[in-house]
Short mmCIF file of C-alpha atoms in Angstrom, two decimals:
data_model
loop_
_atom_site.label_atom_id
_atom_site.label_comp_id
_atom_site.label_asym_id
_atom_site.label_seq_id
_atom_site.Cartn_x
_atom_site.Cartn_y
_atom_site.Cartn_z
CA UNK A 1 15.84 0.64 -16.26
CA UNK A 2 16.39 0.30 -12.58
CA UNK A 3 14.37 -2.09 -10.53
CA UNK A 4 11.74 -0.48 -8.26
CA UNK A 5 12.77 -0.27 -4.64
CA UNK A 6 11.56 -3.02 -2.37
CA UNK A 7 8.85 -1.96 0.05
CA UNK A 8 8.94 -3.50 3.50
CA UNK A 9 5.74 -4.92 4.99
CA UNK A 10 5.82 -2.13 7.60
CA UNK A 11 6.12 0.57 4.93
CA UNK A 12 3.28 -1.00 2.93
CA UNK A 13 0.98 -1.20 5.97
CA UNK A 14 1.77 2.40 6.95
CA UNK A 15 0.81 3.56 3.46
CA UNK A 16 -2.38 1.48 3.48
CA UNK A 17 -3.35 2.97 6.84
CA UNK A 18 -3.11 6.44 5.28
CA UNK A 19 -5.65 5.17 2.72
CA UNK A 20 -8.12 4.00 5.36
CA UNK A 21 -6.89 0.45 5.88
CA UNK A 22 -7.03 -1.09 9.35
CA UNK A 23 -7.11 -4.64 10.69
CA UNK A 24 -10.63 -4.00 11.97
CA UNK A 25 -12.10 -3.40 8.49
CA UNK A 26 -14.17 -6.19 6.96
CA UNK A 27 -11.96 -8.52 4.94
CA UNK A 28 -13.40 -7.40 1.59
CA UNK A 29 -12.58 -3.75 2.31
CA UNK A 30 -9.05 -4.59 3.49
CA UNK A 31 -8.40 -6.70 0.41
CA UNK A 32 -9.67 -3.96 -1.90
CA UNK A 33 -7.20 -1.42 -0.46
CA UNK A 34 -4.38 -3.99 -0.58
CA UNK A 35 -5.11 -4.84 -4.22
CA UNK A 36 -5.50 -1.25 -5.40
CA UNK A 37 -2.32 -0.15 -3.63
CA UNK A 38 0.27 -2.70 -4.69
CA UNK A 39 3.99 -1.93 -4.34
CA UNK A 40 4.30 -0.29 -7.75
CA UNK A 41 1.30 1.97 -7.08
CA UNK A 42 2.71 2.93 -3.68
CA UNK A 43 6.07 3.79 -5.29
CA UNK A 44 4.39 5.99 -7.89
CA UNK A 45 2.14 7.72 -5.37
CA UNK A 46 5.09 8.54 -3.13
CA UNK A 47 7.16 9.66 -6.10
CA UNK A 48 4.47 12.27 -6.81
CA UNK A 49 4.33 13.43 -3.21
CA UNK A 50 1.52 11.44 -1.67
#
């Protein structure tokens, strides 16, 4: 199997922003989005057109 592509911090933050993330959110809300949308989840979501 091939290794998943590496996601840059900028790419990750851009994706998170599309999910409602912003630096102004309370820390708990930011962390929740960051934990739910890890690199593998982002890869899969984008693979299926999100």
